[in-house]
Coordinates of C-alpha atoms in Angstrom, one line a residue:
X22 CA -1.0 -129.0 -0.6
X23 CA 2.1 -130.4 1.3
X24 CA 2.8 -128.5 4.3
X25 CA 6.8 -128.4 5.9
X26 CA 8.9 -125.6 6.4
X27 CA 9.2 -124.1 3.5
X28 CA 5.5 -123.6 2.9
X29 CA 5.0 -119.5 2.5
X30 CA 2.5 -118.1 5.0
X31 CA 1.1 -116.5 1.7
X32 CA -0.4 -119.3 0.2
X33 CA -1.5 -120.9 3.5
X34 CA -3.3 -117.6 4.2
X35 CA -5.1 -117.9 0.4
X36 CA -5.9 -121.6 0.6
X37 CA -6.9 -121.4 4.6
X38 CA -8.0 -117.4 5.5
X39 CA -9.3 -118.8 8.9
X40 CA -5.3 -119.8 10.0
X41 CA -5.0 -116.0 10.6
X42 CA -6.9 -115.8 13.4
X43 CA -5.8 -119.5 14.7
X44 CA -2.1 -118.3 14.0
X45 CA -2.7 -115.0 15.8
X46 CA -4.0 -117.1 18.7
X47 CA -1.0 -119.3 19.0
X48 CA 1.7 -116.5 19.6
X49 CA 1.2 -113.0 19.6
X50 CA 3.8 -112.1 17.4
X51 CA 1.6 -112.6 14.7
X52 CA -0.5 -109.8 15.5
X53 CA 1.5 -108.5 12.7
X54 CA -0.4 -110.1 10.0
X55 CA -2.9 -108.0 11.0
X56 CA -1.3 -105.2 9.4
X57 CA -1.6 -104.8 5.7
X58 CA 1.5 -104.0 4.5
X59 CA 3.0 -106.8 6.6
X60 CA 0.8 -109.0 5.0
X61 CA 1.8 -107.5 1.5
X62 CA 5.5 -107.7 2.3
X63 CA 6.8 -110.6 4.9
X64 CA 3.4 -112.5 4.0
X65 CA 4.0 -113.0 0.5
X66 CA 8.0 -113.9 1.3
X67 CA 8.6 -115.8 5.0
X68 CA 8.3 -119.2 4.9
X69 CA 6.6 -121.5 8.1
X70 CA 9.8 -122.2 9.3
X71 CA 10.6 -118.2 9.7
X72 CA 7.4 -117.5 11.2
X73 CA 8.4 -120.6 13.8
X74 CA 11.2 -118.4 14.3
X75 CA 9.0 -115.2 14.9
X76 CA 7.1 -116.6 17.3
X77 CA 9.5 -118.1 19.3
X78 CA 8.1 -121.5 18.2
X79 CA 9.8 -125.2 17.4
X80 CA 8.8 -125.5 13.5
X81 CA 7.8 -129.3 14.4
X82 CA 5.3 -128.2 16.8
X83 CA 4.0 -124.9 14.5
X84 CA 3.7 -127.5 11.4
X85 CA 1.4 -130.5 14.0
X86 CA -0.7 -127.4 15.1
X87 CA -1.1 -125.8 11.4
X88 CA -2.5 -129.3 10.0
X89 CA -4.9 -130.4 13.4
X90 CA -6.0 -126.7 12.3
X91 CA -6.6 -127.4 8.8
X92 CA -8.3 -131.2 9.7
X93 CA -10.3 -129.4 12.6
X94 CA -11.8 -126.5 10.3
X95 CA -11.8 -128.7 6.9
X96 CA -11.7 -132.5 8.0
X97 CA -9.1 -132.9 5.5
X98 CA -5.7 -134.3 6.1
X99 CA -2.9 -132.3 5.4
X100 CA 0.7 -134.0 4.6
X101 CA 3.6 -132.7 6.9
X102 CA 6.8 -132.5 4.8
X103 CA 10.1 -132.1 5.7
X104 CA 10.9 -129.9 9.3
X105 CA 14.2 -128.9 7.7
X106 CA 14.4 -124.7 6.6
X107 CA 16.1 -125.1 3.4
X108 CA 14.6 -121.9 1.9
X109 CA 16.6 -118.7 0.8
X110 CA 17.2 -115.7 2.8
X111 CA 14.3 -113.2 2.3
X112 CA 15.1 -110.7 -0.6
X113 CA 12.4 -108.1 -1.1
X114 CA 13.4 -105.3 0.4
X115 CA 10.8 -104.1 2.2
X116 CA 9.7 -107.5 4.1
X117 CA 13.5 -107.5 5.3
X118 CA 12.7 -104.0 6.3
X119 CA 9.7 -105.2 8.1
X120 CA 11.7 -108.0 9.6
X121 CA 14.0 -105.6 10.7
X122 CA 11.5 -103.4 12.5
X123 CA 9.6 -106.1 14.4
X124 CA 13.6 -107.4 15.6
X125 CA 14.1 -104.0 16.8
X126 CA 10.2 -103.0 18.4
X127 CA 11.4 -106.2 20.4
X128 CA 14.4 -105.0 22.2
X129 CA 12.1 -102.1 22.9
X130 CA 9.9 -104.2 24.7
X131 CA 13.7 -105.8 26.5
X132 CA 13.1 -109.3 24.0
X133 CA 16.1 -111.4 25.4
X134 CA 19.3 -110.5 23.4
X135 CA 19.8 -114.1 22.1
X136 CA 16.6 -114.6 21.4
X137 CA 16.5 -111.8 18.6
X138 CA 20.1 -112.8 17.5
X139 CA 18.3 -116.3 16.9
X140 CA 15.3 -114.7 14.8
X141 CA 17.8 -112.3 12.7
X142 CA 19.8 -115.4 11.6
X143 CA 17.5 -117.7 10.7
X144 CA 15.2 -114.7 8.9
X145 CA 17.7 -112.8 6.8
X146 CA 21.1 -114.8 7.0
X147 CA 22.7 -111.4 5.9
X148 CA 22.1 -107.2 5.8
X149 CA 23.3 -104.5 3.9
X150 CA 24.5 -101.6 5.7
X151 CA 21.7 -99.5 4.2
X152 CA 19.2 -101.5 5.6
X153 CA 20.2 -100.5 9.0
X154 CA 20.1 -97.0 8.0
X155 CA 16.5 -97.2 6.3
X156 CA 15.3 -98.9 9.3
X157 CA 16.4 -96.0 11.6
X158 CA 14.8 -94.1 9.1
X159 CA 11.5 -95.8 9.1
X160 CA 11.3 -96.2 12.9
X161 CA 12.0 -92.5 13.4
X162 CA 9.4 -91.6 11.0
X163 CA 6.7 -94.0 12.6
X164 CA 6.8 -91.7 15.9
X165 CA 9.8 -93.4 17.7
X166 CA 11.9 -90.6 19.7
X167 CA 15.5 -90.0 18.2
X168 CA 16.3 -90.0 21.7
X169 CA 15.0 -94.2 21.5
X170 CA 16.7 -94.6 18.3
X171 CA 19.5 -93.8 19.9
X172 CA 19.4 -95.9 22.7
X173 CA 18.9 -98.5 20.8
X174 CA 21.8 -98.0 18.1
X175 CA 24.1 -99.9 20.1
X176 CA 21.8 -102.7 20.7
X177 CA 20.6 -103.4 17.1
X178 CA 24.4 -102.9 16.0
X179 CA 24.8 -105.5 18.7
X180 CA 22.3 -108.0 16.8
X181 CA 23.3 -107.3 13.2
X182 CA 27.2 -107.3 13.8
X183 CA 28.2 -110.9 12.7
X184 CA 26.6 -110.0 9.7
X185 CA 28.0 -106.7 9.5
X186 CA 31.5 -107.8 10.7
X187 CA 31.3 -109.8 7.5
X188 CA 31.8 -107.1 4.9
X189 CA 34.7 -104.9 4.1
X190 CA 34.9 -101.6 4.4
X191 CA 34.7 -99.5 1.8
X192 CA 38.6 -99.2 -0.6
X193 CA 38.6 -95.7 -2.0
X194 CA 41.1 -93.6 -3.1
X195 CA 44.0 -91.6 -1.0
X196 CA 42.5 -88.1 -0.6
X197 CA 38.6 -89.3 -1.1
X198 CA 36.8 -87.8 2.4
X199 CA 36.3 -91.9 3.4
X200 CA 39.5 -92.4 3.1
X201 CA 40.6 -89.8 5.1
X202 CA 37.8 -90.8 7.8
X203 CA 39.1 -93.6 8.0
X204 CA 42.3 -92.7 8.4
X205 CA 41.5 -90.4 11.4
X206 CA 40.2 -94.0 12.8
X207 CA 43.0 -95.5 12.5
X208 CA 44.9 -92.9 14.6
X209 CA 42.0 -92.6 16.8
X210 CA 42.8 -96.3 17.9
X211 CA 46.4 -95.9 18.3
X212 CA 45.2 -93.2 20.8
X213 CA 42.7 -95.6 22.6
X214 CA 45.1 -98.3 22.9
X215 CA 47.3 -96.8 25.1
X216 CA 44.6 -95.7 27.0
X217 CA 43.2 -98.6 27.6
X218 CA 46.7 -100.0 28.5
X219 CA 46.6 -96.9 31.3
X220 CA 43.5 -98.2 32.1
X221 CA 44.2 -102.0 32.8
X222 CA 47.3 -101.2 34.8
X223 CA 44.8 -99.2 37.2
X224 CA 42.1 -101.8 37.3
X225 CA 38.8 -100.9 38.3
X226 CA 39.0 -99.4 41.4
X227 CA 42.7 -98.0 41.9
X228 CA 44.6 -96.2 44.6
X229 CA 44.7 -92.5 44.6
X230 CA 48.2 -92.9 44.8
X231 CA 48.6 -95.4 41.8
X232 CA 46.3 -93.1 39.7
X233 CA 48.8 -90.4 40.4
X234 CA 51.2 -91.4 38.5
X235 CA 49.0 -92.3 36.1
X236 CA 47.5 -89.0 35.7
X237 CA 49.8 -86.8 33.3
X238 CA 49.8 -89.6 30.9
X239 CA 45.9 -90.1 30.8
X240 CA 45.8 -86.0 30.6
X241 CA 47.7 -86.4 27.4
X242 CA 45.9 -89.6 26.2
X243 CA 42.5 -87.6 26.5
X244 CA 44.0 -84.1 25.3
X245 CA 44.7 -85.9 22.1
X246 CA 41.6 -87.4 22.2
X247 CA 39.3 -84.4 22.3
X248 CA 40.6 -83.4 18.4
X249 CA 37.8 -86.2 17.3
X250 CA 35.9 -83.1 17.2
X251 CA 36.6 -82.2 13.8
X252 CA 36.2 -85.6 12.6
X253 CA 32.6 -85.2 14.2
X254 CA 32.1 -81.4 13.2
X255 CA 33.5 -82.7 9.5
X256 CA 30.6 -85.6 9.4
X257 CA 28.0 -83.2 10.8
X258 CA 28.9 -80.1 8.2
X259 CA 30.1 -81.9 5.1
X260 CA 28.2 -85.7 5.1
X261 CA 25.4 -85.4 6.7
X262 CA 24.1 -82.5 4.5
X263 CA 24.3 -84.5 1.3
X264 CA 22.7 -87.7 3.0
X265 CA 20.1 -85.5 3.6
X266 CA 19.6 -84.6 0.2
X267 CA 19.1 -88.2 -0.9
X268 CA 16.3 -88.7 2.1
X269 CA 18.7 -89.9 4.6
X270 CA 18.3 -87.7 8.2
X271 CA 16.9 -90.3 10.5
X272 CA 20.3 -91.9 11.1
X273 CA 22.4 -88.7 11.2
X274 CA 20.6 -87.2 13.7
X275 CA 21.1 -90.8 15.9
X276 CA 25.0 -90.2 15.0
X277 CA 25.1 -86.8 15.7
X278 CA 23.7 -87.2 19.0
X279 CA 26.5 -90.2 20.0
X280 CA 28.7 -87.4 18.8
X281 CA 27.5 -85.5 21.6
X282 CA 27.9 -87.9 23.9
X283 CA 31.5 -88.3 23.3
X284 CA 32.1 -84.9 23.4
X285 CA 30.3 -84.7 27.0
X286 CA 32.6 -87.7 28.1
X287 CA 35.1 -86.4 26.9
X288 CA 34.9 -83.2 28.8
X289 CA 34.0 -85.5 31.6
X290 CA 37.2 -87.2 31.5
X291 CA 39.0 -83.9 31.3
X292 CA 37.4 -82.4 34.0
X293 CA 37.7 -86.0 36.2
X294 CA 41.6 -86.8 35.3
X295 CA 42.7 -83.0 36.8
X296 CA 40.5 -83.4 40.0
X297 CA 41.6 -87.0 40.8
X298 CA 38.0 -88.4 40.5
X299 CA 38.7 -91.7 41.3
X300 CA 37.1 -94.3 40.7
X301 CA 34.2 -92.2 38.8
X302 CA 37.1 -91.1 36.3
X303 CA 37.8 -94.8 35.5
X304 CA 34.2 -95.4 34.8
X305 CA 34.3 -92.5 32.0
X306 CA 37.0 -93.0 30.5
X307 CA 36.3 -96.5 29.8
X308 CA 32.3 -95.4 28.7
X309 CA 34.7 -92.8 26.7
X310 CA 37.3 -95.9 24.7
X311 CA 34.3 -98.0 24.4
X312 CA 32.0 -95.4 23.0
X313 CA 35.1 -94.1 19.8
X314 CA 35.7 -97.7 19.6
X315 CA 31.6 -98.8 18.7
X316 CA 31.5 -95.3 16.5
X317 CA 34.6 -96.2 14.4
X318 CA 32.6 -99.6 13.8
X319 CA 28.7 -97.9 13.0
X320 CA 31.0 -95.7 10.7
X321 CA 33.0 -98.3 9.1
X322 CA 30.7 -101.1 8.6
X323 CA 26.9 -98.9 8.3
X324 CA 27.9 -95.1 7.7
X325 CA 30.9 -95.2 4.9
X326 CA 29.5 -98.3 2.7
X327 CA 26.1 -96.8 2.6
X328 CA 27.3 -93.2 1.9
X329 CA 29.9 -94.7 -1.1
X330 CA 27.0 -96.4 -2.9
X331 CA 24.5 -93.4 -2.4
X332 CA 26.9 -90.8 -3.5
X333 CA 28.2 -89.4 -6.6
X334 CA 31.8 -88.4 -7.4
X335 CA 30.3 -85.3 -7.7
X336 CA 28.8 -84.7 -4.6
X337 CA 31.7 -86.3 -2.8
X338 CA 33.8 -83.5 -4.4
X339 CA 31.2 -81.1 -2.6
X340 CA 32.2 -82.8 0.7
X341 CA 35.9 -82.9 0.2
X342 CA 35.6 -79.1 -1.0
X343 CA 34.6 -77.9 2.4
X344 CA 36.7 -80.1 4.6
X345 CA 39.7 -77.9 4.8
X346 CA 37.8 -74.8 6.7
X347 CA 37.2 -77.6 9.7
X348 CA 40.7 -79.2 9.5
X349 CA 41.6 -82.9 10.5
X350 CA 41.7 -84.9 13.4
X351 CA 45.5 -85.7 13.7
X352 CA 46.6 -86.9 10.3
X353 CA 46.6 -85.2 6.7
X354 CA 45.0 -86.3 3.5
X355 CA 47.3 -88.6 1.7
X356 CA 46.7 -86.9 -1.5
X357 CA 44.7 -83.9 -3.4
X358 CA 41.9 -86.1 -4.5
X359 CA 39.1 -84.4 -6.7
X360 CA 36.7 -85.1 -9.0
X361 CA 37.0 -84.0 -12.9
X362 CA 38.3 -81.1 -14.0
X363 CA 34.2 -79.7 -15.4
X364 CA 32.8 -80.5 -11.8
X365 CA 35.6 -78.6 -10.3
X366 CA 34.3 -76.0 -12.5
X367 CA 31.1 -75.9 -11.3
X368 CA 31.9 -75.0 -8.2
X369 CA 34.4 -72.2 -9.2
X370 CA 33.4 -68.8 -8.1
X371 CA 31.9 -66.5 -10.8
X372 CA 33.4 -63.6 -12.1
X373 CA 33.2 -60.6 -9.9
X374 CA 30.5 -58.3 -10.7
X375 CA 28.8 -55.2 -9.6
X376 CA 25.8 -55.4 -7.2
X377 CA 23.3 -52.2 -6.4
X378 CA 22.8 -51.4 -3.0
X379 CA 20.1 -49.5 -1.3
X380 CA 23.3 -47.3 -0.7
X381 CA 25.9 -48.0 -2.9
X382 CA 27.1 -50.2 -5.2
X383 CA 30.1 -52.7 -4.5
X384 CA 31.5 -56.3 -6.7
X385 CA 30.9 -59.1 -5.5
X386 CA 34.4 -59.5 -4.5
X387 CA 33.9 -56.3 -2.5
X388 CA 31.3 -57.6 -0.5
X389 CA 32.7 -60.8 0.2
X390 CA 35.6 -59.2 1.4
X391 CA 33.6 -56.7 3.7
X392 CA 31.8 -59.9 5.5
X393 CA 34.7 -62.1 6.1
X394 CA 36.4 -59.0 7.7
X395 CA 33.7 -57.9 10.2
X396 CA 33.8 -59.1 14.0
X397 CA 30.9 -61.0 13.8
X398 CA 30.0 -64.1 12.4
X399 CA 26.9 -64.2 10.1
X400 CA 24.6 -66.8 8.5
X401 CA 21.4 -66.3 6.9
X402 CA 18.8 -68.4 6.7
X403 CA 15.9 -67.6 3.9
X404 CA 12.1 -67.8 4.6
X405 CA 12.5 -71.8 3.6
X406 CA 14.5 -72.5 6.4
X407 CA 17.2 -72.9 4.1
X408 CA 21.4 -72.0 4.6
X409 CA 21.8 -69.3 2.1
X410 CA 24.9 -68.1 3.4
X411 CA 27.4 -67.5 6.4
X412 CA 30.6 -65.3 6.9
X413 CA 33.9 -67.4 6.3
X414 CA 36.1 -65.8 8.9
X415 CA 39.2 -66.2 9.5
X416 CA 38.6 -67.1 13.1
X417 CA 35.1 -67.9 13.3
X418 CA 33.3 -69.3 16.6
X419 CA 31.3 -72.1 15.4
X420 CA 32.5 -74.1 12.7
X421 CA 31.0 -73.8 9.1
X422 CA 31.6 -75.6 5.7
X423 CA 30.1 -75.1 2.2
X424 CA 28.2 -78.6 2.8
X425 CA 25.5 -76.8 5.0
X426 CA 24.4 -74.0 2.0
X427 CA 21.2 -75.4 0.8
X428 CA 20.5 -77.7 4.0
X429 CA 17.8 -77.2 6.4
X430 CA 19.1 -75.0 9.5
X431 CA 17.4 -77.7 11.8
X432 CA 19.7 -79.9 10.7
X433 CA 22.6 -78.1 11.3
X434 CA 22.2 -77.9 15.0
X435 CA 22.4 -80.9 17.7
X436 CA 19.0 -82.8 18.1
X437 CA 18.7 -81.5 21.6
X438 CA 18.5 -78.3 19.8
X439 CA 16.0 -79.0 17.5
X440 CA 13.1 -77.6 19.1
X441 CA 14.2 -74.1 20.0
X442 CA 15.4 -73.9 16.4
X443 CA 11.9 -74.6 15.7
X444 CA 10.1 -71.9 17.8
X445 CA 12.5 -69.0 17.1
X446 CA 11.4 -70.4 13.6
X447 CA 8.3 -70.4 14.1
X448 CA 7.8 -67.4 16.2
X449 CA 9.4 -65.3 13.9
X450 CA 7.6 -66.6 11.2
X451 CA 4.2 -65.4 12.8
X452 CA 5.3 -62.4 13.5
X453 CA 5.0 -62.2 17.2
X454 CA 8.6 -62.1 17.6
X455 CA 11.6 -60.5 15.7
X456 CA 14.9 -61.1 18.2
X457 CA 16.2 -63.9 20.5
X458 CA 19.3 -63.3 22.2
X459 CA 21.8 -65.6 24.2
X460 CA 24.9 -66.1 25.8
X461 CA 26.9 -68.8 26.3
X462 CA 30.6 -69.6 27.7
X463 CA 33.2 -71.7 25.9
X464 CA 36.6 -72.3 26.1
X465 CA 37.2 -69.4 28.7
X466 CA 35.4 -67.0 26.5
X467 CA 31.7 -64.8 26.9
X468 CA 29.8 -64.9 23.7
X469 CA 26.8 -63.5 22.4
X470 CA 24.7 -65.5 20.1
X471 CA 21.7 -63.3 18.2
X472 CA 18.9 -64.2 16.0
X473 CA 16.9 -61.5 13.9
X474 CA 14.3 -61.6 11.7
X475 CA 14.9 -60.4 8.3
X476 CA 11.7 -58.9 7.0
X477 CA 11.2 -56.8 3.5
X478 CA 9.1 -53.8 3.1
X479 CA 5.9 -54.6 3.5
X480 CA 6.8 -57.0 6.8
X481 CA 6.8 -59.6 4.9
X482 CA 9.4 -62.7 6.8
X483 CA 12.2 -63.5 4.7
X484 CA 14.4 -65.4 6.8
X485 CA 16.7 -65.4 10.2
X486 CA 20.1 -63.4 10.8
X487 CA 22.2 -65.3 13.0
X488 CA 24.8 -62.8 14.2
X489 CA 27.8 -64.4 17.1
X490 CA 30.1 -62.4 18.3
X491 CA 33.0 -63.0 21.2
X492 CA 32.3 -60.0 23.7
X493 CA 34.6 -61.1 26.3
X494 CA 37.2 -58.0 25.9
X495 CA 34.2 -55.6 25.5
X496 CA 32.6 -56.7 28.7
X497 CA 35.8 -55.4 30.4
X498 CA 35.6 -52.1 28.7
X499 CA 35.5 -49.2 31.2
X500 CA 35.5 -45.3 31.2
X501 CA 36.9 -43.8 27.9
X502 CA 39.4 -44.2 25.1
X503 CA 39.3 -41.2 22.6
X504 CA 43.3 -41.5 21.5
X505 CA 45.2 -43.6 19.5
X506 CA 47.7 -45.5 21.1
X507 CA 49.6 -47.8 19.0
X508 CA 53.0 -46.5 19.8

């Protein structure tokens, strides 16, 4: 056979089995032939000149040392073809994936930036934005911390984004939930613009004196800022629960923790323009542009075009149903946009009905009623772990959309919270414990946050209670009040 750069590692491997220990010897990158499913997937696909690339080796030398291999081992003389790479990007999906994994285990290891920039190019020429997604995915799954994922989101964003940068975002309708995402970002930039016009008139490490006259503008430039929340709260309540459904939690749960670091700068930023923290202010608020700025991109170029291929008009008319009880980040919907008139159906309430209590009987509509009036919010989780329901209030603490009924309550709490969502869990589920109470303050405000487990006659666990309730006025109760006094 003619060896050159297009030679797949596959059929050297079948004609030659002894070049995967001599290649394996000549750069440990691939130790990764080792592996089975590598074998199976980038084996059978990368050509000699991508596995130069992989190990960080000049294809003229990797094609000399292949064939004094092959005479050494054989005594036959193999011909070197061309050294040119004229071979197609790699299509099977799950060597790119592969590919993708080993680019990103790298930068772990602190692989020189243009190095891997260097392998991605001459390996896949292009990416879909699912693929970025799936690799999260994947990486998450094999052990790596969401915490690491995370860290490294900006990085491999970094590597893919002259790819990335290449394709569109996504066109949909006025009214469809992308559309209004993205129009958020737009406003979101006009915001960030002038800050970062604030920002280059102080220079890095200004005056006190210039900063003060600076300082009720970049007040206002952050106030405004701080609404991205809903945009956040909208993605983590209405998008994120349907991704879910189609197998996708691995890159929400990186997103959702940016989120939070945006909303910690952003309270940073706050908390550093009104004390005059200079120059640490400057440092966060910059952190803060830059971070909106590189989440308007992941959204835009990974998030929306993946989420528009994977979901159906259906289930983005579940998303765009709940969006109202969140509200917008500065803008409105440009239109009413839903899906046909029988899926709107669907989700119509059902007629009201009668429903037997242990001590009475009430409709449906009754009930409903009696919930969203009571001074607590309520959800209930079932013994699944599953959002069955929560109270709709008309001012309720934290934020709640149809999109979470059905999803796993893990999920519908910051990663950081993950794990005592999973002992209360747990612990109720054993049986060792049936409350957990605590108390938080936000906003100027004392509340209570409660968890009960919801058991049936026999003791049987059936699910959690989670019952929040604003105490601040009744923590300043004293003495008596026995008379009505609304005169």
């Amino acid at each position: 056979m003619e060896l050159n750069a297009n030679t797949k590692i596959d059929d050297l491997l079948k004609e030659y089995p002894f070049l995967m220990e001599f290649l394996i010897a000549r750069s440990p990158k691939f130790k990764l032939l080792e592996s089975a499913v590598m074998r199976k997937t980038v084996g059978k696909v990368a050509t000699v000149a991508q596995a130069a690339s992989i190990g960080n080796i000049e294809l003229t030398a990797l094609l000399a040392d292949i064939a004094a291999e092959i005479r050494k081992r054989t005594g036959t003389d193999v011909a070197i073809g061309p050294a040119t790479a004229g071979g197609a990007p790699i299509m099977d999906a799950d060597a790119r994936q592969e590919l993708l994994k080993d680019i990103i285990r790298d930068l772990h290891k602190g692989v020189e930036m243009t190095v891997l920039k260097h392998r991605f190019h001459e390996l896949i020429k292009d990416i879909d934005p699912s693929e970025i997604a799936k690799m999260e995915q994947r990486l998450m799954a094999e052990g790596m911390p969401e915490s690491e994922v995370k860290r490294l989101c900006d990085v491999h964003v970094e590597v893919f984004k002259e790819s990335l940068s290449a394709q569109d975002a996504p066109v949909v309708p006025p009214g469809h939930p992308l559309h209004t995402y993205m129009l958020e970002n737009r406003a979101a930039e006009g915001i960030l613009h002038g800050l970062d016009h604030v920002l280059a008139r102080l220079g890095e490490d200004p005056e006190k004196a210039a900063f003060e006259k600076e300082r009720e503008v970049l007040a206002k430039l952050v106030e405004q800022l701080s609404t991205i929340d809903l945009h956040y709260l909208r993605k983590e309540n209405q998008l994120f629960p349907v991704l879910e459904v189609h197998g996708i939690t691995g890159p929400s749960q990186v997103m959702w923790a940016l989120h939070d670091d945006i909303r910690v700068a952003v309270k940073s930023a706050k908390a550093g323009v009104r004390d005059a923290l200079v120059p640490d202010v400057v440092s966060t608020l910059q952190y803060l542009s830059k971070s909106m700025r590189d989440m308007i991109y992941k959204e835009e170029h990974i998030l929306f075009p993946m989420a528009k291929d994977l979901l159906t008009d259906k289930e983005w008319g579940k998303v765009r149903q709940g969006e109202e009880e969140i509200g917008y980040a500065w803008i409105r919907p440009e239109a009413d946009w839903t899906t046909s008139a029988e899926e709107a159906k669907e989700r119509a309430v059902g007629k009201a009905s009668e429903v037997r209590l242990d001590t009475g009987m009430m409709t449906v509509e009754q009930v409903n009623m009696m919930l969203k009036h009571m001074p607590v919010d309520i959800s209930f989780v079932d013994e699944k772990d599953e959002v069955r329901y929560y109270s709709a209030t008309k001012d309720r603490i934290f934020p709640r959309s149809p999109g979470v009924i059905g999803r796993k309550v893990q999920n519908c709490h910051p990663p950081k919270s993950f794990g005592v969502v999973q002992k209360i869990l747990d612990e109720f589920r054993a049986g060792r414990r049936d409350k957990a109470d605590f108390w938080i303050q936000m906003k100027g405000r004392f509340l209570l946050i409660q968890y009960f487990a919801v058991r049936d006659e026999k003791g049987a666990y059936q699910g959690t209670l989670e019952v929040s309730q604003d105490v601040t006025d009744i923590r300043k109760l004293e003495g008596q009040k026995r008379l009505l006094d609304w005169d």
